[in-house]
PDB file of C-alpha atoms in Angstrom:
ATOM      1  CA  MET D  14      -2.226  11.766 -13.968  1.00 85.00           C
ATOM      2  CA  ILE D  15      -5.938  11.699 -14.787  1.00 91.00           C
ATOM      3  CA  LYS D  16      -8.496  12.465 -12.084  1.00 92.00           C
ATOM      4  CA  LYS D  17     -12.220  11.804 -11.953  1.00 93.00           C
ATOM      5  CA  SER D  18     -14.985  12.355  -9.451  1.00 94.00           C
ATOM      6  CA  VAL D  19     -16.627   9.269  -7.955  1.00 93.00           C
ATOM      7  CA  THR D  20     -19.772  10.307  -9.836  1.00 95.00           C
ATOM      8  CA  GLU D  21     -17.924   9.859 -13.146  1.00 95.00           C
ATOM      9  CA  LEU D  22     -16.964   6.247 -12.461  1.00 96.00           C
ATOM     10  CA  ALA D  23     -19.409   3.355 -12.635  1.00 96.00           C
ATOM     11  CA  PHE D  24     -18.271   1.160  -9.755  1.00 97.00           C
ATOM     12  CA  VAL D  25     -19.353  -2.464  -9.702  1.00 95.00           C
ATOM     13  CA  ASN D  26     -20.876  -3.943  -6.549  1.00 93.00           C
ATOM     14  CA  SER D  27     -23.192  -6.688  -5.414  1.00 92.00           C
ATOM     15  CA  LYS D  28     -25.589  -7.242  -2.544  1.00 91.00           C
ATOM     16  CA  SER D  29     -24.291 -10.801  -2.357  1.00 95.00           C
ATOM     17  CA  PRO D  30     -20.834 -11.715  -0.997  1.00 96.00           C
ATOM     18  CA  LEU D  31     -18.086 -11.527  -3.617  1.00 97.00           C
ATOM     19  CA  PRO D  32     -15.554 -14.193  -4.672  1.00 97.00           C
ATOM     20  CA  THR D  33     -12.005 -13.594  -3.481  1.00 96.00           C
ATOM     21  CA  VAL D  34      -8.352 -14.341  -4.018  1.00 96.00           C
ATOM     22  CA  GLU D  35      -6.613 -14.729  -0.663  1.00 96.00           C
ATOM     23  CA  VAL D  36      -2.913 -13.928  -0.262  1.00 95.00           C
ATOM     24  CA  ASP D  37      -0.737 -14.659   2.776  1.00 95.00           C
ATOM     25  CA  SER D  38       0.797 -11.206   3.351  1.00 91.00           C
ATOM     26  CA  GLN D  39       3.898 -12.491   5.116  1.00 91.00           C
ATOM     27  CA  SER D  40       4.675 -14.988   2.368  1.00 93.00           C
ATOM     28  CA  ILE D  41       4.558 -12.362  -0.373  1.00 92.00           C
ATOM     29  CA  GLU D  42       6.731  -9.991   1.655  1.00 89.00           C
ATOM     30  CA  ASP D  43       9.220 -12.773   2.412  1.00 89.00           C
ATOM     31  CA  ALA D  44       9.394 -13.613  -1.296  1.00 91.00           C
ATOM     32  CA  GLY D  45      10.152  -9.993  -2.197  1.00 89.00           C
ATOM     33  CA  PHE D  46       6.947  -9.292  -4.116  1.00 91.00           C
ATOM     34  CA  SER D  47       4.123  -6.799  -3.608  1.00 89.00           C
ATOM     35  CA  ILE D  48       0.354  -7.255  -3.591  1.00 92.00           C
ATOM     36  CA  TYR D  49      -0.085  -3.732  -4.953  1.00 91.00           C
ATOM     37  CA  ARG D  50       2.297  -4.175  -7.881  1.00 91.00           C
ATOM     38  CA  THR D  51       0.929  -7.605  -8.747  1.00 94.00           C
ATOM     39  CA  VAL D  52      -2.671  -6.358  -8.777  1.00 94.00           C
ATOM     40  CA  MET D  53      -1.723  -3.302 -10.842  1.00 93.00           C
ATOM     41  CA  GLN D  54       0.096  -5.428 -13.417  1.00 93.00           C
ATOM     42  CA  VAL D  55      -2.782  -7.905 -13.751  1.00 96.00           C
ATOM     43  CA  LEU D  56      -5.471  -5.225 -14.015  1.00 96.00           C
ATOM     44  CA  THR D  57      -3.437  -3.092 -16.413  1.00 95.00           C
ATOM     45  CA  GLN D  58      -2.948  -6.048 -18.743  1.00 95.00           C
ATOM     46  CA  LEU D  59      -6.682  -6.817 -18.669  1.00 96.00           C
ATOM     47  CA  ALA D  60      -7.533  -3.159 -19.339  1.00 95.00           C
ATOM     48  CA  GLU D  61      -5.148  -3.083 -22.304  1.00 94.00           C
ATOM     49  CA  GLN D  62      -6.719  -6.220 -23.754  1.00 94.00           C
ATOM     50  CA  ASP D  63     -10.317  -5.024 -23.326  1.00 94.00           C
ATOM     51  CA  ALA D  64     -11.052  -1.289 -23.104  1.00 93.00           C
ATOM     52  CA  SER D  65     -14.722  -2.046 -22.382  1.00 95.00           C
ATOM     53  CA  LEU D  66     -13.879  -4.010 -19.230  1.00 96.00           C
ATOM     54  CA  ARG D  67     -15.403  -2.683 -16.023  1.00 97.00           C
ATOM     55  CA  ALA D  68     -14.580  -4.210 -12.642  1.00 97.00           C
ATOM     56  CA  THR D  69     -14.040  -3.058  -9.057  1.00 97.00           C
ATOM     57  CA  LEU D  70     -11.719  -4.618  -6.485  1.00 96.00           C
ATOM     58  CA  TYR D  71     -12.261  -4.421  -2.747  1.00 96.00           C
ATOM     59  CA  MET D  72      -9.677  -5.432  -0.137  1.00 93.00           C
ATOM     60  CA  TYR D  73     -10.209  -6.966   3.263  1.00 92.00           C
ATOM     61  CA  GLY D  74      -7.472  -7.990   5.694  1.00 90.00           C
ATOM     62  CA  THR D  75      -7.793 -10.361   8.629  1.00 91.00           C
ATOM     63  CA  VAL D  76      -6.137 -13.239  10.454  1.00 92.00           C
ATOM     64  CA  SER D  77      -6.745 -16.498   8.593  1.00 92.00           C
ATOM     65  CA  VAL D  78      -6.019 -20.207   8.984  1.00 93.00           C
ATOM     66  CA  ASN D  79      -6.799 -21.118   5.380  1.00 93.00           C
ATOM     67  CA  PHE D  80      -3.138 -21.927   4.728  1.00 94.00           C
ATOM     68  CA  ARG D  81      -3.126 -24.441   7.624  1.00 91.00           C
ATOM     69  CA  GLU D  82      -1.525 -22.037  10.080  1.00 92.00           C
ATOM     70  CA  PRO D  83      -2.484 -18.613  11.466  1.00 92.00           C
ATOM     71  CA  CYS D  84      -1.380 -15.744   9.237  1.00 92.00           C
ATOM     72  CA  TRP D  85      -2.457 -12.285   8.145  1.00 91.00           C
ATOM     73  CA  SER D  86      -4.262 -12.569   4.814  1.00 92.00           C
ATOM     74  CA  GLU D  87      -5.385  -9.973   2.308  1.00 93.00           C
ATOM     75  CA  PHE D  88      -8.617 -10.902   0.525  1.00 95.00           C
ATOM     76  CA  LEU D  89      -9.116  -9.382  -2.942  1.00 95.00           C
ATOM     77  CA  LEU D  90     -12.854  -9.168  -3.602  1.00 96.00           C
ATOM     78  CA  VAL D  91     -13.729  -9.034  -7.290  1.00 97.00           C
ATOM     79  CA  ALA D  92     -16.915  -7.376  -8.530  1.00 96.00           C
ATOM     80  CA  GLY D  93     -16.987  -7.902 -12.275  1.00 95.00           C
ATOM     81  CA  PRO D  94     -16.367 -10.579 -14.917  1.00 95.00           C
ATOM     82  CA  GLU D  95     -15.023 -13.927 -13.756  1.00 96.00           C
ATOM     83  CA  LYS D  96     -11.962 -13.502 -15.985  1.00 96.00           C
ATOM     84  CA  VAL D  97     -10.725 -10.785 -13.600  1.00 96.00           C
ATOM     85  CA  LEU D  98     -10.871 -13.176 -10.649  1.00 97.00           C
ATOM     86  CA  ARG D  99      -9.118 -15.896 -12.665  1.00 97.00           C
ATOM     87  CA  ALA D 100      -6.400 -13.525 -13.871  1.00 96.00           C
ATOM     88  CA  LEU D 101      -5.692 -12.320 -10.337  1.00 96.00           C
ATOM     89  CA  GLY D 102      -5.521 -15.881  -9.062  1.00 96.00           C
ATOM     90  CA  ALA D 103      -3.076 -16.804 -11.824  1.00 96.00           C
ATOM     91  CA  GLY D 104      -1.031 -13.656 -11.215  1.00 96.00           C
ATOM     92  CA  PHE D 105      -0.343 -14.577  -7.599  1.00 96.00           C
ATOM     93  CA  GLU D 106      -0.044 -18.302  -8.268  1.00 96.00           C
ATOM     94  CA  ARG D 107       2.925 -17.753 -10.574  1.00 95.00           C
ATOM     95  CA  LEU D 108       4.894 -15.944  -7.846  1.00 95.00           C
ATOM     96  CA  PRO D 109       7.337 -18.448  -6.304  1.00 95.00           C
ATOM     97  CA  ALA D 110       6.969 -19.128  -2.560  1.00 94.00           C
ATOM     98  CA  VAL D 111       3.814 -16.978  -2.320  1.00 95.00           C
ATOM     99  CA  LYS D 112       0.778 -18.584  -0.687  1.00 96.00           C
ATOM    100  CA  SER D 113      -2.472 -17.713  -2.467  1.00 96.00           C
ATOM    101  CA  ARG D 114      -5.799 -19.370  -3.219  1.00 96.00           C
ATOM    102  CA  PHE D 115      -9.329 -18.780  -4.442  1.00 97.00           C
ATOM    103  CA  SER D 116     -11.036 -18.314  -1.109  1.00 94.00           C
ATOM    104  CA  ASP D 117     -14.178 -17.482   0.843  1.00 93.00           C
ATOM    105  CA  TYR D 118     -16.939 -15.184  -0.384  1.00 96.00           C
ATOM    106  CA  VAL D 119     -16.848 -11.862   1.501  1.00 94.00           C
ATOM    107  CA  PRO D 120     -19.429  -9.020   1.480  1.00 95.00           C
ATOM    108  CA  SER D 121     -18.081  -5.782   0.019  1.00 94.00           C
ATOM    109  CA  SER D 122     -19.508  -3.896   3.015  1.00 92.00           C
ATOM    110  CA  ALA D 123     -16.711  -5.429   5.116  1.00 92.00           C
ATOM    111  CA  ALA D 124     -13.974  -4.326   2.712  1.00 92.00           C
ATOM    112  CA  LEU D 125     -12.384  -1.191   1.250  1.00 91.00           C
ATOM    113  CA  ARG D 126     -12.920  -0.247  -2.395  1.00 93.00           C
ATOM    114  CA  THR D 127      -9.334  -0.086  -3.649  1.00 92.00           C
ATOM    115  CA  PHE D 128      -9.046  -0.506  -7.445  1.00 95.00           C
ATOM    116  CA  HIS D 129     -11.380   0.081 -10.374  1.00 96.00           C
ATOM    117  CA  VAL D 130     -11.034  -0.730 -14.081  1.00 97.00           C
ATOM    118  CA  GLN D 131     -12.892   1.443 -16.583  1.00 96.00           C
ATOM    119  CA  ASP D 132     -12.238   3.105 -19.958  1.00 95.00           C
ATOM    120  CA  GLY D 133      -9.118   0.997 -20.461  1.00 95.00           C
ATOM    121  CA  LEU D 134      -7.464   2.386 -17.300  1.00 95.00           C
ATOM    122  CA  VAL D 135      -6.853   1.276 -13.719  1.00 95.00           C
ATOM    123  CA  TRP D 136      -8.120   3.743 -11.119  1.00 94.00           C
ATOM    124  CA  GLU D 137      -7.110   4.229  -7.474  1.00 91.00           C
ATOM    125  CA  GLN D 138      -8.717   6.296  -4.738  1.00 86.00           C
ATOM    126  CA  GLU D 139      -7.188   9.671  -3.886  1.00 83.00           C
ATOM    127  CA  ASP D 140      -9.792  10.777  -1.355  1.00 82.00           C
ATOM    128  CA  ALA D 141     -13.475  10.300  -0.566  1.00 83.00           C
ATOM    129  CA  SER D 142     -14.617  12.104  -3.714  1.00 88.00           C
ATOM    130  CA  THR D 143     -11.752  11.676  -6.203  1.00 90.00           C
ATOM    131  CA  TRP D 144     -10.079   8.771  -8.004  1.00 92.00           C
ATOM    132  CA  TYR D 145      -6.993   8.929 -10.218  1.00 91.00           C
ATOM    133  CA  SER D 146      -5.136   6.926 -12.856  1.00 91.00           C
ATOM    134  CA  HIS D 147      -1.507   7.208 -13.946  1.00 87.00           C
ATOM    135  CA  ALA D 148      -2.550   5.742 -17.320  1.00 85.00           C
ATOM    136  CA  GLN D 149       0.473   3.449 -17.280  1.00 79.00           C
ATOM    137  CA  THR D 150       0.941   0.523 -19.637  1.00 79.00           C
ATOM    138  CA  LEU D 151       2.017  -2.939 -18.540  1.00 75.00           C
ATOM    139  CA  ALA D 152       5.466  -2.192 -19.997  1.00 79.00           C
ATOM    140  CA  ASP D 153       5.663   0.963 -17.838  1.00 73.00           C
ATOM    141  CA  LEU D 154       4.784  -0.967 -14.684  1.00 69.00           C
ATOM    142  CA  THR D 155       7.259  -3.745 -15.449  1.00 70.00           C
ATOM    143  CA  ALA D 156      10.085  -1.270 -16.044  1.00 69.00           C
ATOM    144  CA  GLU D 157       9.145   0.650 -12.899  1.00 62.00           C
ATOM    145  CA  ALA D 158       9.225  -2.532 -10.809  1.00 58.00           C
ATOM    146  CA  ASP D 159      12.633  -3.486 -12.217  1.00 59.00           C
ATOM    147  CA  GLU D 160      14.042  -0.043 -11.440  1.00 60.00           C
ATOM    148  CA  ALA D 161      12.634  -0.120  -7.901  1.00 56.00           C
ATOM    149  CA  ASP D 162      14.265  -3.476  -7.227  1.00 54.00           C
ATOM    150  CA  GLU D 163      17.635  -2.244  -8.450  1.00 56.00           C
ATOM    151  CA  ALA D 164      17.595   1.268  -7.026  1.00 50.00           C
ATOM    152  CA  GLU D 165      19.394   2.086  -3.819  1.00 41.00           C
ATOM    153  CA  GLU D 166      17.151   3.188  -0.998  1.00 49.00           C
ATOM    154  CA  GLY D 167      17.371   6.969  -0.788  1.00 50.00           C
ATOM    155  CA  ASP D 168      15.968   9.713   1.369  1.00 45.00           C
ATOM    156  CA  ASP D 169      13.277  10.868  -1.046  1.00 49.00           C
ATOM    157  CA  ASP D 170      10.549   9.728   1.337  1.00 51.00           C
ATOM    158  CA  ALA D 171      11.434  12.335   3.950  1.00 47.00           C
ATOM    159  CA  GLU D 172      12.371  15.541   2.178  1.00 52.00           C
ATOM    160  CA  PRO D 173      12.495  18.860   4.073  1.00 47.00           C
ATOM    161  CA  ILE D 174       9.427  21.010   3.365  1.00 42.00           C
ATOM    162  CA  GLU D 175       8.386  24.601   3.866  1.00 46.00           C
ATOM    163  CA  GLU D 176       6.741  25.957   7.004  1.00 43.00           C
ATOM    164  CA  ASP D 177       3.356  26.350   5.305  1.00 45.00           C
ATOM    165  CA  GLU D 178       3.162  22.585   4.797  1.00 44.00           C
ATOM    166  CA  THR D 179       3.174  21.708   8.480  1.00 43.00           C
ATOM    167  CA  GLU D 180      -0.228  20.036   8.689  1.00 43.00           C
ATOM    168  CA  GLU D 181       1.233  16.657   7.720  1.00 46.00           C
ATOM    169  CA  ALA D 182       4.671  17.269   9.222  1.00 49.00           C
ATOM    170  CA  TRP D 183       6.380  16.506  12.493  1.00 52.00           C
ATOM    171  CA  ASP D 184       9.266  18.357  14.097  1.00 53.00           C
ATOM    172  CA  ALA D 185      12.205  16.142  15.041  1.00 53.00           C
ATOM    173  CA  GLU D 186      13.811  18.682  17.381  1.00 53.00           C
ATOM    174  CA  ASP D 187      10.536  19.372  19.195  1.00 52.00           C
ATOM    175  CA  LEU D 188      10.097  15.670  19.920  1.00 53.00           C
ATOM    176  CA  GLU D 189      13.700  15.287  21.045  1.00 52.00           C
ATOM    177  CA  ALA D 190      13.407  18.367  23.256  1.00 51.00           C
ATOM    178  CA  ALA D 191      10.222  17.087  24.881  1.00 49.00           C
ATOM    179  CA  ASP D 192      11.881  13.768  25.712  1.00 51.00           C
ATOM    180  CA  GLU D 193      14.920  15.483  27.206  1.00 49.00           C
ATOM    181  CA  GLN D 194      12.808  17.862  29.288  1.00 46.00           C
ATOM    182  CA  GLU D 195      10.886  14.948  30.755  1.00 46.00           C
ATOM    183  CA  GLU D 196      14.206  13.509  31.881  1.00 46.00           C
ATOM    184  CA  GLY D 197      15.150  16.804  33.563  1.00 44.00           C
ATOM    185  CA  THR D 198      17.872  17.614  31.052  1.00 40.00           C
ATOM    186  CA  ALA D 199      18.439  21.215  30.007  1.00 40.00           C
ATOM    187  CA  VAL D 200      17.752  21.774  26.339  1.00 39.00           C
ATOM    188  CA  VAL D 201      19.498  24.390  24.238  1.00 40.00           C
ATOM    189  CA  VAL D 202      18.122  24.961  20.760  1.00 38.00           C
ATOM    190  CA  GLY D 203      20.345  27.033  18.513  1.00 38.00           C
ATOM    191  CA  ASN D 204      19.380  29.341  15.696  1.00 40.00           C
ATOM    192  CA  ARG D 205      19.234  26.460  13.231  1.00 38.00           C
ATOM    193  CA  LYS D 206      15.750  25.967  11.866  1.00 39.00           C
ATOM    194  CA  ALA D 207      14.269  22.649  12.965  1.00 39.00           C
ATOM    195  CA  ALA D 208      13.987  20.094  10.179  1.00 44.00           C
ATOM    196  CA  ARG D 209      10.454  19.142   9.229  1.00 44.00           C
ATOM    197  CA  TYR D 210       9.456  16.054   7.283  1.00 48.00           C
ATOM    198  CA  ARG D 211       6.618  14.859   5.096  1.00 54.00           C
ATOM    199  CA  ALA D 212       4.379  11.989   6.034  1.00 64.00           C
ATOM    200  CA  ALA D 213       5.816   8.820   4.494  1.00 70.00           C
ATOM    201  CA  ARG D 214       4.701   8.195   0.930  1.00 70.00           C
ATOM    202  CA  SER D 215       2.450   5.186   0.434  1.00 74.00           C
ATOM    203  CA  ASP D 216       4.826   3.665  -2.128  1.00 71.00           C
ATOM    204  CA  ALA D 217       7.864   4.048   0.146  1.00 76.00           C
ATOM    205  CA  LYS D 218       9.524   0.886   1.422  1.00 79.00           C
ATOM    206  CA  VAL D 219       9.348   0.043   5.120  1.00 83.00           C
ATOM    207  CA  SER D 220      13.147  -0.311   5.207  1.00 81.00           C
ATOM    208  CA  THR D 221      13.580   3.255   3.919  1.00 81.00           C
ATOM    209  CA  ILE D 222      11.321   4.756   6.580  1.00 86.00           C
ATOM    210  CA  ARG D 223      12.907   2.656   9.338  1.00 85.00           C
ATOM    211  CA  ALA D 224      16.368   3.845   8.326  1.00 82.00           C
ATOM    212  CA  ARG D 225      15.206   7.469   8.165  1.00 79.00           C
ATOM    213  CA  ILE D 226      13.711   7.331  11.670  1.00 86.00           C
ATOM    214  CA  GLU D 227      16.957   5.850  12.999  1.00 80.00           C
ATOM    215  CA  GLU D 228      18.977   8.566  11.275  1.00 76.00           C
ATOM    216  CA  VAL D 229      16.824  11.473  12.463  1.00 75.00           C
ATOM    217  CA  PHE D 230      16.704  10.365  16.089  1.00 79.00           C
ATOM    218  CA  GLY D 231      20.213   8.935  16.300  1.00 80.00           C
ATOM    219  CA  LEU D 232      19.017   5.415  17.041  1.00 86.00           C
ATOM    220  CA  PRO D 233      21.099   2.256  16.537  1.00 86.00           C
ATOM    221  CA  GLU D 234      20.758   0.589  13.158  1.00 83.00           C
ATOM    222  CA  GLY D 235      18.090  -2.107  13.265  1.00 84.00           C
ATOM    223  CA  SER D 236      16.465  -0.757  16.443  1.00 88.00           C
ATOM    224  CA  VAL D 237      13.263   0.465  14.742  1.00 89.00           C
ATOM    225  CA  ALA D 238      10.478  -1.907  13.691  1.00 90.00           C
ATOM    226  CA  LEU D 239       7.218  -1.000  11.943  1.00 90.00           C
ATOM    227  CA  CYS D 240       4.582  -3.488  13.041  1.00 90.00           C
ATOM    228  CA  GLY D 241       1.084  -4.478  12.032  1.00 85.00           C
ATOM    229  CA  PRO D 242      -1.810  -4.720  14.509  1.00 85.00           C
ATOM    230  CA  ASP D 243      -0.833  -8.343  15.169  1.00 81.00           C
ATOM    231  CA  GLY D 244       2.489  -7.144  16.609  1.00 83.00           C
ATOM    232  CA  ARG D 245       4.590  -8.652  13.814  1.00 82.00           C
ATOM    233  CA  SER D 246       7.098  -6.368  12.116  1.00 84.00           C
ATOM    234  CA  LEU D 247       6.819  -5.886   8.370  1.00 81.00           C
ATOM    235  CA  ARG D 248       9.741  -6.859   6.175  1.00 78.00           C
ATOM    236  CA  GLY D 249      11.836  -4.109   4.640  1.00 78.00           C
ATOM    237  CA  ASN D 250      10.550  -4.598   1.096  1.00 74.00           C
ATOM    238  CA  ALA D 251       6.908  -4.132   2.137  1.00 80.00           C
ATOM    239  CA  LEU D 252       5.269  -0.833   1.194  1.00 82.00           C
ATOM    240  CA  ILE D 253       4.006   1.781   3.645  1.00 84.00           C
ATOM    241  CA  ARG D 254       0.553   1.482   2.042  1.00 82.00           C
ATOM    242  CA  THR D 255       0.461  -2.114   3.356  1.00 83.00           C
ATOM    243  CA  LEU D 256       1.241  -0.934   6.893  1.00 85.00           C
ATOM    244  CA  ARG D 257      -1.440   1.760   6.776  1.00 84.00           C
ATOM    245  CA  ARG D 258      -4.050  -0.583   5.314  1.00 81.00           C
ATOM    246  CA  ARG D 259      -3.511  -3.181   8.031  1.00 82.00           C
ATOM    247  CA  TRP D 260      -4.051  -0.595  10.751  1.00 85.00           C
ATOM    248  CA  ASP D 261      -7.028   0.994   8.962  1.00 79.00           C
ATOM    249  CA  GLU D 262      -8.725  -2.389   8.730  1.00 72.00           C
ATOM    250  CA  ASN D 263      -7.934  -3.405  12.309  1.00 67.00           C
TER     251      ASN D 263
END
């Protein structure tokens, strides 16, 4: 992984609203594809073809009726050469059953800066001051996507961690004990150390996290749903980053 400070990257922006590619989020989830993977594949291919290319993508999510019915849409704002916009549009258009279109112009001030192409690499934000690139080729991304589709859903997204990593952890037994105490039930905690879990990885599938929550809390299979701000549950093949982004933009 390569990391750079925001001061080392020359982001592209405009005072005027930017052209967009709009994608119906539910349609791409239903079809078994991913906005993140599609964007990464398109941008990586462009970066491989032209190492001098510089472009920045912003993302904005909102309810839309541009597909003739209300839906949650993700707008990909493109600041850079027109060929980037055209390539993104073509990338989503070739996905069967996915609703996408060249859409409204949106000001970047209303969106989140999400991807950047520079020095032949695709960059993503790590935090407010740092961006990173895995320096993957298109072949790497294609193979990774194929493996992800074929792999069985494991428990890697919720591995036990040490006590000194508790800032981003939650304690399953503590939560269970609190619920039982509220109901007036006596709670006996043995000498076994309570299991602690990491926050869900952004590239984890919704189905994996749902299943893990059900397992940890002894809930019936299928009883847990992870929903967006519109109250609609995300499909199992959606990524956790999609869930977080929808709530961040709400």
